[in-house]
């Protein structure tokens, strides 16, 4: 979902900086899916809970999310999936993250069609007004407490923690209304269809800063800056359990708490959790120089809005150079290397 404020040295530091940083800044997810495969399967399988019955949405709107039930049908894909991202006034300024994020859909391979299924969740009035000027689907998240969410707030500030937990309540409501979602921080570039690499059998699929183990996904530190959830009775219970765990870890971010309870989600709720490989879901913490595979690029392991913007622009330029090549040139690796995110790495003490 960057904020930073963590010192380096360990993967945990990078994880906190990268994973939650993007989400934190704001304050601070097919027809192509295996053909029409994932789309059709998630309609027939993903809408059913642990009992096999569809998860019936509550009859009334939840206070604070007025109008959401009417908005979602206009945004969702045929399989009832919506792509979500957060934005505030700082991130929606011309040339800032929202513009870069949206442009990546247009420059990606087969990704422009997903742009009409993105719901931008604005956390302040300025972000909402700017969103409406450039994007068809915007929702003003009603933050009842007087909180300054318009600047690029630092990771783990009080404002940051309030926002990420409110985000979970919003996402739970989407699941309750019978919609699947892919949440993606706004500091992520889209290059290819990511749904091709998301399992139809998992209740929840999450990115990682460092991918270590396919067969034991919980061995990975999971990143809540990019995750997919299906609307099932079990997934609703998972997000409810996650939200309730805040009381046990009162000073933690939603990502830190999730990693603390992920084993409980499996053992107690029989949740199916998948870790996404960084070869496809890359980031500044661990990116692979194989542009023939990459689907998304996350500006994690980075502190500072300006640094994120500049280094993401470098990656967007790399992608344009790559897509200008012929298929044969791509195959031969004529241009198959990213420009290192030097500015971001410097903020966490890494050398290029």
GROMACS .gro file of C-alpha atoms in nm, residues 110-339:
model
  230
  110UNK     CA    1  -0.338  -0.557  -2.237
  111UNK     CA    2  -0.389  -0.357  -1.918
  112UNK     CA    3  -0.569  -0.044  -2.039
  113UNK     CA    4  -0.905  -0.223  -2.023
  114UNK     CA    5  -0.861  -0.267  -1.646
  115UNK     CA    6  -0.845   0.108  -1.587
  116UNK     CA    7  -1.223   0.140  -1.608
  117UNK     CA    8  -1.249  -0.109  -1.322
  118UNK     CA    9  -1.029   0.089  -1.082
  119UNK     CA   10  -1.202   0.255  -0.788
  120UNK     CA   11  -0.989   0.532  -0.640
  121UNK     CA   12  -1.061   0.575  -0.270
  122UNK     CA   13  -0.993   0.937  -0.183
  123UNK     CA   14  -0.926   1.005   0.184
  124UNK     CA   15  -0.967   1.382   0.170
  125UNK     CA   16  -1.170   1.640  -0.019
  126UNK     CA   17  -0.876   1.762  -0.226
  127UNK     CA   18  -0.792   1.411  -0.340
  128UNK     CA   19  -1.157   1.345  -0.426
  129UNK     CA   20  -1.188   1.660  -0.636
  130UNK     CA   21  -0.866   1.589  -0.826
  131UNK     CA   22  -0.966   1.224  -0.877
  132UNK     CA   23  -1.298   1.326  -1.031
  133UNK     CA   24  -1.111   1.550  -1.275
  134UNK     CA   25  -0.903   1.262  -1.418
  135UNK     CA   26  -1.074   0.931  -1.335
  136UNK     CA   27  -1.431   0.798  -1.384
  137UNK     CA   28  -1.468   0.612  -1.053
  138UNK     CA   29  -1.387   0.788  -0.727
  139UNK     CA   30  -1.515   0.736  -0.374
  140UNK     CA   31  -1.467   0.983  -0.089
  141UNK     CA   32  -1.395   0.776   0.219
  142UNK     CA   33  -1.574   0.940   0.509
  143UNK     CA   34  -1.314   0.990   0.780
  144UNK     CA   35  -1.524   1.091   1.078
  145UNK     CA   36  -1.239   1.199   1.306
  146UNK     CA   37  -1.065   1.529   1.226
  147UNK     CA   38  -0.745   1.397   1.077
  148UNK     CA   39  -0.495   1.547   0.834
  149UNK     CA   40  -0.470   1.293   0.552
  150UNK     CA   41  -0.380   1.535   0.274
  151UNK     CA   42  -0.001   1.526   0.302
  152UNK     CA   43   0.249   1.247   0.249
  153UNK     CA   44   0.233   1.124   0.606
  154UNK     CA   45   0.510   0.913   0.746
  155UNK     CA   46   0.483   0.544   0.809
  156UNK     CA   47   0.344   0.444   1.152
  157UNK     CA   48   0.218   0.791   1.242
  158UNK     CA   49  -0.116   0.803   1.422
  159UNK     CA   50  -0.281   0.928   1.101
  160UNK     CA   51  -0.132   0.642   0.903
  161UNK     CA   52  -0.257   0.378   1.146
  162UNK     CA   53  -0.608   0.525   1.147
  163UNK     CA   54  -0.624   0.515   0.770
  164UNK     CA   55  -0.499   0.160   0.714
  165UNK     CA   56  -0.744   0.019   0.967
  166UNK     CA   57  -1.032   0.216   0.814
  167UNK     CA   58  -0.926   0.074   0.477
  168UNK     CA   59  -0.984  -0.277   0.613
  169UNK     CA   60  -1.339  -0.193   0.720
  170UNK     CA   61  -1.406  -0.056   0.372
  171UNK     CA   62  -1.269  -0.370   0.208
  172UNK     CA   63  -1.472  -0.596   0.437
  173UNK     CA   64  -1.783  -0.411   0.327
  174UNK     CA   65  -1.696  -0.474  -0.038
  175UNK     CA   66  -1.666  -0.846   0.033
  176UNK     CA   67  -1.997  -0.842   0.222
  177UNK     CA   68  -2.164  -0.686  -0.082
  178UNK     CA   69  -2.050  -0.987  -0.287
  179UNK     CA   70  -1.756  -0.830  -0.475
  180UNK     CA   71  -1.399  -0.954  -0.504
  181UNK     CA   72  -1.124  -0.696  -0.488
  182UNK     CA   73  -0.762  -0.647  -0.583
  183UNK     CA   74  -0.611  -0.377  -0.368
  184UNK     CA   75  -0.301  -0.206  -0.502
  185UNK     CA   76  -0.108   0.087  -0.362
  186UNK     CA   77  -0.090   0.387  -0.594
  187UNK     CA   78   0.290   0.362  -0.613
  188UNK     CA   79   0.264   0.052  -0.833
  189UNK     CA   80   0.309   0.036  -1.211
  190UNK     CA   81   0.104  -0.210  -1.418
  191UNK     CA   82   0.283  -0.374  -1.714
  192UNK     CA   83   0.084  -0.694  -1.778
  193UNK     CA   84  -0.234  -0.864  -1.662
  194UNK     CA   85  -0.160  -0.969  -1.301
  195UNK     CA   86  -0.468  -1.191  -1.271
  196UNK     CA   87  -0.295  -1.456  -1.483
  197UNK     CA   88  -0.066  -1.527  -1.186
  198UNK     CA   89  -0.323  -1.519  -0.905
  199UNK     CA   90  -0.456  -1.857  -0.795
  200UNK     CA   91  -0.829  -1.915  -0.828
  201UNK     CA   92  -0.813  -2.146  -0.527
  202UNK     CA   93  -0.667  -1.907  -0.271
  203UNK     CA   94  -0.889  -1.696  -0.050
  204UNK     CA   95  -0.620  -1.433  -0.042
  205UNK     CA   96  -0.312  -1.368  -0.256
  206UNK     CA   97  -0.049  -1.117  -0.142
  207UNK     CA   98   0.272  -0.970  -0.275
  208UNK     CA   99   0.604  -1.001  -0.093
  209UNK     CA  100   0.909  -0.780  -0.061
  210UNK     CA  101   1.140  -1.083  -0.083
  211UNK     CA  102   1.004  -1.407  -0.224
  212UNK     CA  103   1.151  -1.713  -0.058
  213UNK     CA  104   0.914  -2.009  -0.066
  214UNK     CA  105   0.635  -2.117  -0.303
  215UNK     CA  106   0.536  -2.429  -0.110
  216UNK     CA  107   0.526  -2.262   0.232
  217UNK     CA  108   0.376  -1.921   0.156
  218UNK     CA  109   0.355  -1.819   0.520
  219UNK     CA  110   0.734  -1.833   0.539
  220UNK     CA  111   0.732  -1.515   0.331
  221UNK     CA  112   0.686  -1.172   0.483
  222UNK     CA  113   0.362  -1.074   0.311
  223UNK     CA  114   0.302  -0.723   0.179
  224UNK     CA  115  -0.043  -0.568   0.199
  225UNK     CA  116   0.039  -0.311  -0.067
  226UNK     CA  117  -0.094  -0.555  -0.327
  227UNK     CA  118  -0.344  -0.829  -0.243
  228UNK     CA  119  -0.648  -1.002  -0.389
  229UNK     CA  120  -0.946  -1.136  -0.193
  230UNK     CA  121  -1.251  -1.326  -0.315
  231UNK     CA  122  -1.594  -1.265  -0.170
  232UNK     CA  123  -1.660  -1.579   0.033
  233UNK     CA  124  -1.789  -1.639   0.382
  234UNK     CA  125  -1.439  -1.744   0.478
  235UNK     CA  126  -1.264  -1.438   0.335
  236UNK     CA  127  -1.511  -1.211   0.515
  237UNK     CA  128  -1.432  -1.391   0.838
  238UNK     CA  129  -1.059  -1.361   0.766
  239UNK     CA  130  -1.074  -0.985   0.724
  240UNK     CA  131  -1.297  -0.956   1.031
  241UNK     CA  132  -1.045  -1.160   1.235
  242UNK     CA  133  -0.763  -0.945   1.100
  243UNK     CA  134  -0.946  -0.627   1.194
  244UNK     CA  135  -1.021  -0.756   1.543
  245UNK     CA  136  -0.653  -0.843   1.601
  246UNK     CA  137  -0.578  -0.472   1.619
  247UNK     CA  138  -0.671  -0.488   1.988
  248UNK     CA  139  -0.389  -0.737   2.047
  249UNK     CA  140  -0.133  -0.525   1.862
  250UNK     CA  141  -0.255  -0.168   1.927
  251UNK     CA  142   0.054   0.004   1.790
  252UNK     CA  143   0.088  -0.209   1.477
  253UNK     CA  144   0.007  -0.137   1.115
  254UNK     CA  145  -0.243  -0.360   0.939
  255UNK     CA  146   0.045  -0.526   0.754
  256UNK     CA  147   0.246  -0.598   1.066
  257UNK     CA  148  -0.061  -0.738   1.240
  258UNK     CA  149  -0.144  -0.954   0.937
  259UNK     CA  150   0.200  -1.113   0.945
  260UNK     CA  151   0.156  -1.175   1.316
  261UNK     CA  152  -0.175  -1.359   1.269
  262UNK     CA  153  -0.136  -1.522   0.926
  263UNK     CA  154  -0.078  -1.868   1.077
  264UNK     CA  155  -0.395  -1.825   1.284
  265UNK     CA  156  -0.595  -1.741   0.972
  266UNK     CA  157  -0.494  -2.079   0.832
  267UNK     CA  158  -0.517  -2.291   1.147
  268UNK     CA  159  -0.835  -2.139   1.293
  269UNK     CA  160  -1.027  -2.031   0.983
  270UNK     CA  161  -0.878  -2.271   0.725
  271UNK     CA  162  -0.789  -1.973   0.512
  272UNK     CA  163  -0.600  -2.039   0.189
  273UNK     CA  164  -0.323  -1.782   0.152
  274UNK     CA  165  -0.092  -1.747  -0.149
  275UNK     CA  166   0.236  -1.554  -0.171
  276UNK     CA  167   0.296  -1.391  -0.510
  277UNK     CA  168   0.639  -1.427  -0.671
  278UNK     CA  169   0.853  -1.118  -0.714
  279UNK     CA  170   0.948  -1.240  -1.062
  280UNK     CA  171   0.596  -1.132  -1.164
  281UNK     CA  172   0.505  -0.888  -0.886
  282UNK     CA  173   0.828  -0.698  -0.855
  283UNK     CA  174   0.937  -0.408  -0.638
  284UNK     CA  175   1.231  -0.192  -0.548
  285UNK     CA  176   1.317  -0.429  -0.261
  286UNK     CA  177   1.369  -0.720  -0.502
  287UNK     CA  178   1.325  -0.673  -0.873
  288UNK     CA  179   1.428  -0.915  -1.142
  289UNK     CA  180   1.589  -0.811  -1.467
  290UNK     CA  181   1.348  -1.010  -1.680
  291UNK     CA  182   1.107  -0.770  -1.842
  292UNK     CA  183   0.954  -1.061  -2.032
  293UNK     CA  184   0.780  -1.176  -1.712
  294UNK     CA  185   0.706  -0.876  -1.492
  295UNK     CA  186   0.343  -0.773  -1.436
  296UNK     CA  187   0.373  -0.498  -1.175
  297UNK     CA  188   0.643  -0.288  -1.009
  298UNK     CA  189   0.604  -0.153  -0.654
  299UNK     CA  190   0.800   0.141  -0.516
  300UNK     CA  191   0.867  -0.030  -0.185
  301UNK     CA  192   1.195   0.003   0.008
  302UNK     CA  193   1.165   0.377  -0.042
  303UNK     CA  194   1.106   0.686   0.170
  304UNK     CA  195   0.966   1.009   0.029
  305UNK     CA  196   0.702   1.091  -0.228
  306UNK     CA  197   0.942   1.276  -0.459
  307UNK     CA  198   1.183   0.980  -0.462
  308UNK     CA  199   0.905   0.739  -0.546
  309UNK     CA  200   0.779   0.958  -0.829
  310UNK     CA  201   1.121   1.002  -0.990
  311UNK     CA  202   1.224   0.636  -0.964
  312UNK     CA  203   0.887   0.514  -1.091
  313UNK     CA  204   0.922   0.746  -1.390
  314UNK     CA  205   1.258   0.578  -1.464
  315UNK     CA  206   1.088   0.237  -1.460
  316UNK     CA  207   0.811   0.364  -1.687
  317UNK     CA  208   1.077   0.489  -1.932
  318UNK     CA  209   1.254   0.151  -1.915
  319UNK     CA  210   0.925  -0.017  -2.000
  320UNK     CA  211   0.863   0.210  -2.298
  321UNK     CA  212   1.211   0.129  -2.431
  322UNK     CA  213   1.144  -0.240  -2.386
  323UNK     CA  214   0.804  -0.234  -2.558
  324UNK     CA  215   0.958  -0.050  -2.856
  325UNK     CA  216   1.169  -0.360  -2.931
  326UNK     CA  217   1.073  -0.629  -3.179
  327UNK     CA  218   0.970  -0.970  -3.038
  328UNK     CA  219   1.304  -1.111  -3.149
  329UNK     CA  220   1.495  -0.834  -2.973
  330UNK     CA  221   1.299  -0.895  -2.656
  331UNK     CA  222   1.371  -1.268  -2.674
  332UNK     CA  223   1.742  -1.205  -2.719
  333UNK     CA  224   1.755  -0.970  -2.423
  334UNK     CA  225   1.859  -0.660  -2.618
  335UNK     CA  226   1.703  -0.450  -2.342
  336UNK     CA  227   1.618  -0.654  -2.036
  337UNK     CA  228   1.743  -0.460  -1.738
  338UNK     CA  229   1.587  -0.201  -1.512
  339UNK     CA  230   1.744   0.128  -1.416
   0.00000   0.00000   0.00000
